[in-house]
XYZ file of C-alpha atoms in Angstrom:
453
model
C 0.000 0.000 0.000
C 1.463 3.325 -1.038
C 1.806 6.093 1.585
C -0.427 9.129 1.172
C 1.153 12.183 -0.388
C 1.403 15.173 1.939
C 2.355 18.641 0.735
C 5.256 19.842 2.872
C 6.292 22.746 0.645
C 9.668 23.947 -0.547
C 10.659 25.102 2.939
C 10.817 21.477 4.036
C 13.506 20.757 1.417
C 15.467 23.758 2.624
C 15.292 22.568 6.229
C 16.649 19.139 5.278
C 19.514 20.781 3.385
C 20.357 22.854 6.446
C 20.487 19.727 8.588
C 22.936 18.112 6.190
C 25.122 21.129 5.496
C 25.567 22.681 8.954
C 27.137 21.239 12.091
C 24.406 22.663 14.380
C 20.780 23.654 13.925
C 19.679 27.126 12.996
C 16.218 28.266 13.952
C 13.667 30.830 12.914
C 11.495 29.908 15.905
C 12.269 28.521 19.367
C 9.856 27.257 22.022
C 11.820 27.243 25.263
C 11.409 25.457 28.588
C 8.240 23.628 27.584
C 6.823 20.264 28.701
C 6.398 17.976 25.675
C 3.565 15.451 25.460
C 3.268 13.251 22.394
C 2.178 9.745 21.537
C 5.613 8.234 21.891
C 5.464 8.074 25.699
C 2.750 8.748 28.299
C 5.389 10.376 30.515
C 5.771 14.101 29.720
C 9.249 15.459 28.945
C 9.750 18.559 31.080
C 11.910 21.643 30.456
C 12.532 21.080 26.751
C 13.433 23.485 23.963
C 12.196 22.980 20.405
C 13.962 24.712 17.504
C 12.176 25.194 14.176
C 13.635 26.275 10.838
C 11.327 26.695 7.874
C 8.575 24.126 8.271
C 10.639 21.495 10.120
C 11.717 20.855 13.679
C 15.513 20.895 13.630
C 16.283 20.172 17.297
C 14.598 19.020 20.493
C 16.514 18.853 23.760
C 16.756 19.941 27.342
C 16.501 23.680 27.834
C 19.788 23.653 29.709
C 21.764 22.126 26.842
C 19.961 23.406 23.732
C 21.318 26.731 22.531
C 18.789 29.144 21.044
C 20.171 30.974 17.962
C 20.381 34.729 18.415
C 17.943 35.600 15.618
C 15.255 33.091 16.505
C 11.776 34.238 17.490
C 11.364 32.936 21.047
C 8.077 31.633 22.446
C 8.035 31.131 26.206
C 7.078 27.559 27.090
C 7.687 27.447 30.829
C 4.581 26.287 32.635
C 3.060 25.262 29.295
C 2.599 22.011 27.391
C 3.453 21.242 23.765
C 1.599 18.592 21.738
C 1.752 17.650 18.040
C -0.721 19.319 15.718
C -4.109 17.581 15.795
C -5.794 15.752 12.910
C -9.522 15.616 12.184
C -9.859 12.400 10.208
C -13.342 12.955 8.763
C -14.285 16.367 7.342
C -15.845 17.986 4.276
C -14.172 21.265 3.314
C -15.492 22.156 -0.169
C -18.865 23.354 1.057
C -20.494 26.795 0.816
C -18.320 29.102 2.899
C -15.707 26.345 3.243
C -12.733 28.464 2.268
C -13.712 31.061 4.866
C -13.580 28.554 7.737
C -10.344 26.716 6.910
C -8.536 28.996 9.368
C -10.817 27.772 12.173
C -9.133 24.367 11.977
C -5.621 25.683 12.519
C -6.738 28.241 15.119
C -8.053 25.282 17.138
C -4.821 23.332 16.762
C -6.119 21.103 13.952
C -3.204 21.256 11.536
C -4.313 18.328 9.358
C -7.614 16.974 8.020
C -8.787 14.024 5.933
C -11.372 15.333 3.473
C -13.948 12.626 2.763
C -15.543 14.002 -0.444
C -14.918 17.234 -2.268
C -14.228 19.019 -5.525
C -10.759 17.830 -6.464
C -9.599 20.910 -8.380
C -10.644 23.144 -5.480
C -8.879 20.941 -2.940
C -5.699 20.853 -5.014
C -5.716 24.626 -5.302
C -6.228 25.091 -1.567
C -3.398 22.667 -0.783
C -1.002 24.690 -2.942
C -2.060 27.960 -1.301
C -1.772 26.519 2.209
C 1.698 25.136 1.472
C 2.808 28.550 0.157
C 1.350 30.325 3.170
C -1.059 32.465 1.132
C -4.072 30.698 2.678
C -4.353 29.779 6.361
C -5.598 26.243 6.783
C -4.650 22.667 7.638
C -2.863 20.055 5.585
C -5.492 18.266 3.515
C -5.485 14.568 2.648
C -8.374 14.035 0.251
C -10.426 11.499 -1.679
C -11.928 13.909 -4.181
C -15.402 12.728 -5.270
C -16.543 9.482 -3.691
C -18.032 6.373 -5.319
C -21.811 6.280 -4.913
C -24.577 4.171 -6.412
C -27.218 6.921 -6.413
C -27.631 10.662 -6.604
C -26.506 12.726 -3.593
C -25.797 16.477 -3.106
C -22.076 15.867 -2.479
C -19.315 15.482 -5.126
C -19.408 11.846 -6.284
C -18.918 9.498 -9.200
C -22.090 7.599 -10.065
C -21.041 3.954 -9.754
C -23.793 1.404 -10.472
C -21.934 -1.572 -11.932
C -18.609 -3.387 -11.444
C -17.364 -1.945 -14.752
C -18.207 1.551 -13.577
C -16.425 0.835 -10.289
C -13.214 -0.150 -12.059
C -13.410 2.886 -14.331
C -14.074 5.170 -11.347
C -11.040 3.923 -9.427
C -8.874 4.305 -12.543
C -10.055 7.887 -13.032
C -9.383 8.808 -9.392
C -5.890 7.337 -9.569
C -5.226 9.404 -12.708
C -6.432 12.525 -10.895
C -3.919 11.814 -8.121
C -6.278 11.531 -5.154
C -4.861 10.282 -1.858
C -7.447 7.539 -1.327
C -10.782 6.271 -2.656
C -13.940 6.751 -0.631
C -16.774 4.217 -0.846
C -20.356 5.160 0.003
C -23.490 3.333 1.056
C -25.592 3.022 -2.103
C -23.193 0.751 -4.000
C -24.401 -2.759 -4.741
C -22.504 -5.631 -3.191
C -20.940 -6.602 -6.547
C -19.944 -3.009 -7.274
C -18.365 -2.595 -3.850
C -16.153 -5.664 -4.230
C -15.155 -4.615 -7.757
C -14.084 -1.228 -6.403
C -12.161 -2.902 -3.577
C -10.316 -5.171 -6.009
C -9.524 -2.240 -8.288
C -8.171 -0.159 -5.400
C -5.999 -3.039 -4.186
C -4.640 -3.618 -7.687
C -3.721 0.065 -7.994
C -2.180 0.179 -4.519
C -4.428 3.013 -3.368
C -6.156 2.935 0.050
C -9.949 2.925 0.230
C -12.209 3.873 3.109
C -15.721 5.023 3.908
C -19.215 3.655 4.434
C -20.594 0.160 3.884
C -23.333 -0.811 1.427
C -26.148 -2.778 3.048
C -25.085 -6.042 1.414
C -21.510 -5.888 2.754
C -20.694 -6.843 6.335
C -17.980 -5.108 8.393
C -16.047 -8.393 8.452
C -16.146 -8.634 4.647
C -15.032 -5.019 4.316
C -12.156 -5.602 6.715
C -11.051 -8.724 4.861
C -11.272 -6.791 1.568
C -8.758 -4.259 2.826
C -11.002 -1.302 3.616
C -8.690 0.980 5.541
C -11.278 2.601 7.791
C -14.977 2.323 8.629
C -16.828 5.561 9.326
C -19.564 6.368 11.872
C -19.821 2.812 13.342
C -22.266 1.959 10.559
C -23.394 -1.695 10.606
C -21.140 -2.611 13.524
C -23.276 -4.821 15.810
C -24.458 -3.236 19.046
C -25.045 -5.980 21.644
C -28.273 -5.534 23.614
C -30.218 -7.312 26.309
C -33.633 -8.730 25.402
C -35.293 -5.800 27.135
C -33.195 -3.323 25.147
C -34.303 -4.876 21.854
C -37.717 -3.341 22.533
C -36.769 -0.315 24.599
C -34.113 0.990 22.167
C -36.022 0.754 18.909
C -35.468 4.011 16.938
C -38.290 6.508 17.457
C -37.758 8.252 14.088
C -35.926 7.105 10.911
C -32.696 9.086 11.298
C -32.287 7.792 14.861
C -31.526 4.398 13.302
C -28.185 5.936 12.201
C -27.058 5.658 15.817
C -27.128 1.864 15.698
C -29.504 -1.023 16.122
C -29.552 -3.813 18.660
C -27.919 -7.119 17.793
C -27.560 -10.529 19.415
C -24.157 -10.958 17.802
C -21.076 -11.029 20.012
C -18.835 -8.314 18.512
C -15.605 -9.616 20.069
C -14.628 -11.838 17.083
C -15.223 -8.911 14.731
C -13.011 -6.667 16.840
C -10.239 -9.263 16.740
C -10.557 -9.332 12.950
C -10.346 -5.543 12.748
C -7.196 -5.574 14.871
C -5.600 -8.362 12.825
C -6.439 -6.725 9.484
C -5.472 -3.217 10.526
C -8.985 -1.853 10.023
C -9.477 1.520 11.691
C -12.675 2.961 13.163
C -13.728 6.628 12.984
C -16.721 6.943 15.363
C -17.639 10.630 14.679
C -19.451 10.895 18.016
C -20.134 14.622 17.662
C -22.065 14.005 14.445
C -24.198 11.361 16.163
C -24.781 13.409 19.315
C -27.175 15.855 17.692
C -29.368 12.921 16.610
C -29.012 11.282 20.022
C -30.370 14.247 21.962
C -33.078 15.305 19.490
C -35.460 17.089 20.064
C -33.236 18.809 22.643
C -32.163 21.975 20.879
C -28.844 22.734 22.568
C -25.631 21.007 21.486
C -22.027 21.972 22.346
C -21.234 22.975 18.771
C -23.662 25.895 18.937
C -21.120 27.831 21.022
C -18.975 28.280 17.879
C -21.823 29.101 15.477
C -20.924 32.791 15.506
C -17.703 32.007 13.624
C -19.540 30.363 10.700
C -20.872 32.202 7.643
C -24.634 32.146 7.114
C -24.156 30.325 3.789
C -22.545 27.399 5.590
C -25.163 27.230 8.334
C -27.973 27.209 5.762
C -26.246 24.462 3.761
C -25.836 22.250 6.826
C -29.475 22.749 7.821
C -30.584 21.660 4.343
C -28.490 18.491 4.024
C -28.882 17.293 7.628
C -32.571 17.603 8.302
C -33.998 16.308 11.560
C -37.769 15.981 11.997
C -39.635 19.046 13.207
C -41.069 16.975 16.055
C -39.914 13.719 17.610
C -42.060 11.182 19.471
C -42.181 11.410 23.244
C -39.147 9.809 24.855
C -37.044 9.976 21.690
C -34.200 11.791 23.413
C -34.069 9.201 26.235
C -33.767 6.425 23.646
C -31.159 8.398 21.716
C -29.055 9.051 24.776
C -29.185 5.382 25.769
C -28.058 4.264 22.317
C -25.330 6.903 22.344
C -24.084 5.462 25.636
C -23.904 2.031 24.040
C -21.948 3.516 21.122
C -19.434 4.886 23.609
C -19.120 1.487 25.271
C -18.685 -0.182 21.879
C -15.715 2.018 20.995
C -14.189 1.460 24.421
C -14.403 -2.297 23.855
C -12.827 -1.966 20.410
C -9.978 0.084 21.798
C -9.290 -2.520 24.514
C -9.310 -5.190 21.787
C -6.502 -3.385 19.949
C -8.584 -1.784 17.183
C -7.217 1.490 15.868
C -9.437 4.469 16.733
C -9.191 7.771 14.842
C -10.688 11.098 15.893
C -13.042 12.545 13.275
C -16.061 14.840 13.361
C -17.871 14.913 9.977
C -17.378 18.701 10.057
C -18.982 21.087 9.342
C -22.228 19.797 10.839
C -24.046 21.839 13.486
C -22.357 20.007 16.374
C -18.994 19.706 14.634
C -17.976 23.226 13.557
C -14.529 23.217 11.917
C -11.773 22.846 14.500
C -14.014 23.268 17.523
C -15.782 19.935 17.030
C -12.610 17.877 17.348
C -12.127 18.975 20.956
C -15.584 17.674 21.853
C -14.891 14.447 19.938
C -11.868 13.829 22.152
C -14.030 14.382 25.240
C -16.369 11.667 23.951
C -13.436 9.305 23.356
C -12.468 9.696 26.997
C -16.094 9.053 27.963
C -15.822 5.859 25.900
C -13.006 4.624 28.138
C -9.842 5.883 26.436
C -7.370 7.657 28.668
C -6.570 11.296 27.820
C -3.227 10.012 26.483
C -5.009 7.522 24.206
C -7.471 10.182 23.054
C -4.580 12.513 22.215
C -2.954 9.701 20.232
C -6.219 9.227 18.293
C -5.739 12.760 16.935
C -1.926 12.756 16.533
C 0.171 9.588 16.428
C -2.578 7.261 15.165
C -3.476 9.474 12.167
C 0.231 9.629 11.282
C 0.392 5.844 11.452
C -2.787 5.472 9.387
C -1.585 7.924 6.727
C 1.936 6.490 6.461
C 3.396 9.737 7.850
C 5.293 8.533 10.908
C 8.536 9.805 9.369
C 7.202 13.361 9.326
C 4.297 13.666 11.749
C 2.654 12.401 14.919
C 5.419 13.154 17.437
C 7.709 16.034 18.354
C 11.218 15.239 17.154
C 13.964 16.605 14.929
C 13.105 16.187 11.260
C 9.342 16.221 11.806
C 7.028 18.814 10.311
C 6.569 21.839 12.558
C 2.877 21.356 13.320
C 2.560 22.058 17.044
C 0.073 23.261 19.654
C 1.221 25.088 22.781
C -1.217 24.734 25.695
C -1.744 26.607 28.937
C -2.675 23.442 30.879
C -1.930 19.717 30.954
C -4.162 17.680 28.585
C -3.294 14.442 30.391
C -4.987 15.687 33.545
C -8.080 16.752 31.595
C -8.520 16.299 27.838
C -10.524 19.544 27.811
C -7.260 21.386 28.378
C -6.526 20.882 24.673
C -8.883 23.834 24.198
C -6.629 26.098 26.285
C -4.438 27.063 23.359
C -1.663 29.625 23.759
C -0.062 29.307 20.306
C -0.469 27.181 17.190
C 2.414 26.535 14.806
C 1.279 25.143 11.442
C 3.882 24.271 8.818
C 6.387 26.346 10.779
C 4.206 29.459 10.898
C 2.646 30.978 14.027
C -1.120 31.067 13.497
C -3.248 33.883 14.934
C -6.452 33.103 16.862
C -9.756 33.378 14.959
C -11.067 36.903 14.627
C -14.293 37.568 16.470
C -17.008 38.269 13.854
C -18.136 41.878 13.772
C -21.215 42.453 15.891
C -20.990 39.011 17.511
C -19.285 39.458 20.901
C -17.572 36.708 22.835
C -14.398 34.682 22.462
C -12.927 31.240 22.490
């Protein structure tokens, strides 16, 4: 399987040349005296200095022994905590107002995203601008249009037959996409044809499951990740089979009761290297309906009206829900949390993703709530942090350049005012974000809309 291509920009080449040509590191930026927390070790590394030149980290060492070059911009790290830049592994960026909100990702410490369906030419253009520094936004790994067996209001390739599946994969490979996304309306035969074509081309594929394909079959076919917990069995007691029946159609998205023991499936996922992206924040709005308040509303003031209208149109919940619907939704949501906790304990890879920009997953902001839900599911704060840093790097084949804080890695970093291992919510207490070696300003407060992060 080929690694995904990540745009590092010309500055990265320059930084490597500096490392080879000079006996000691230079630096355009230095973070001094900081405590480093990354996925390599649950024990923080105190009193460290990190030197950055261009878009690469060129040195990491104890503050006492690491000399700061005279011309470096110095950021005080004492009493603060440094983590790798975060990844949101399930987003949609090419939406109305999408360009305007790219900066919200980086302002929230999300320096990389996996775009799960978008206009390829637009995404390519944004990636070039972001790499040059003329557009503020995260690194983007993208599928371009996804493979779908019916009409949907999202960029897709209509794929109704095995021949069309093979042609679709070929066309996406020619475009240069990073991976192929599969969606839920494919027939069983078309799905397996697409899977075979992707394997033969050496390109990863990920996404939803058609109704005729089981999670076990998808895992055995090489599907890299399964999104939203779709079709993963949710074990229930006999009483729950009746009590947790969905009260309105969209509530069925949360999951349905099963008598199947999921443990063998989890072992298969772990053995095959199949990753799970739960997108809890996307499910939460359904779970609590018709309750009107969700955490994501706190960031609504940062979003353009065009984007909010678009989300309301494509993600329509019923005007009224039957009595008790929210109690059922919350109970199912609790079982979803438990399911992911069990998968994690079974060794299944868990990735943090939000399905942004839905109402409860505004760009950048939603990932912080997703990590809270992962801790509620039973992951430790360290494991939740890994789900947004080291594990995405492993999934994307980027361990040589991302996921930890070390010399030679890309300078995607988040400086925090408080320890995220004591409370995962401290990831929101951002002092400074460095994305591709550049210090990123906080989001501007919209005119006439008071308040702050």
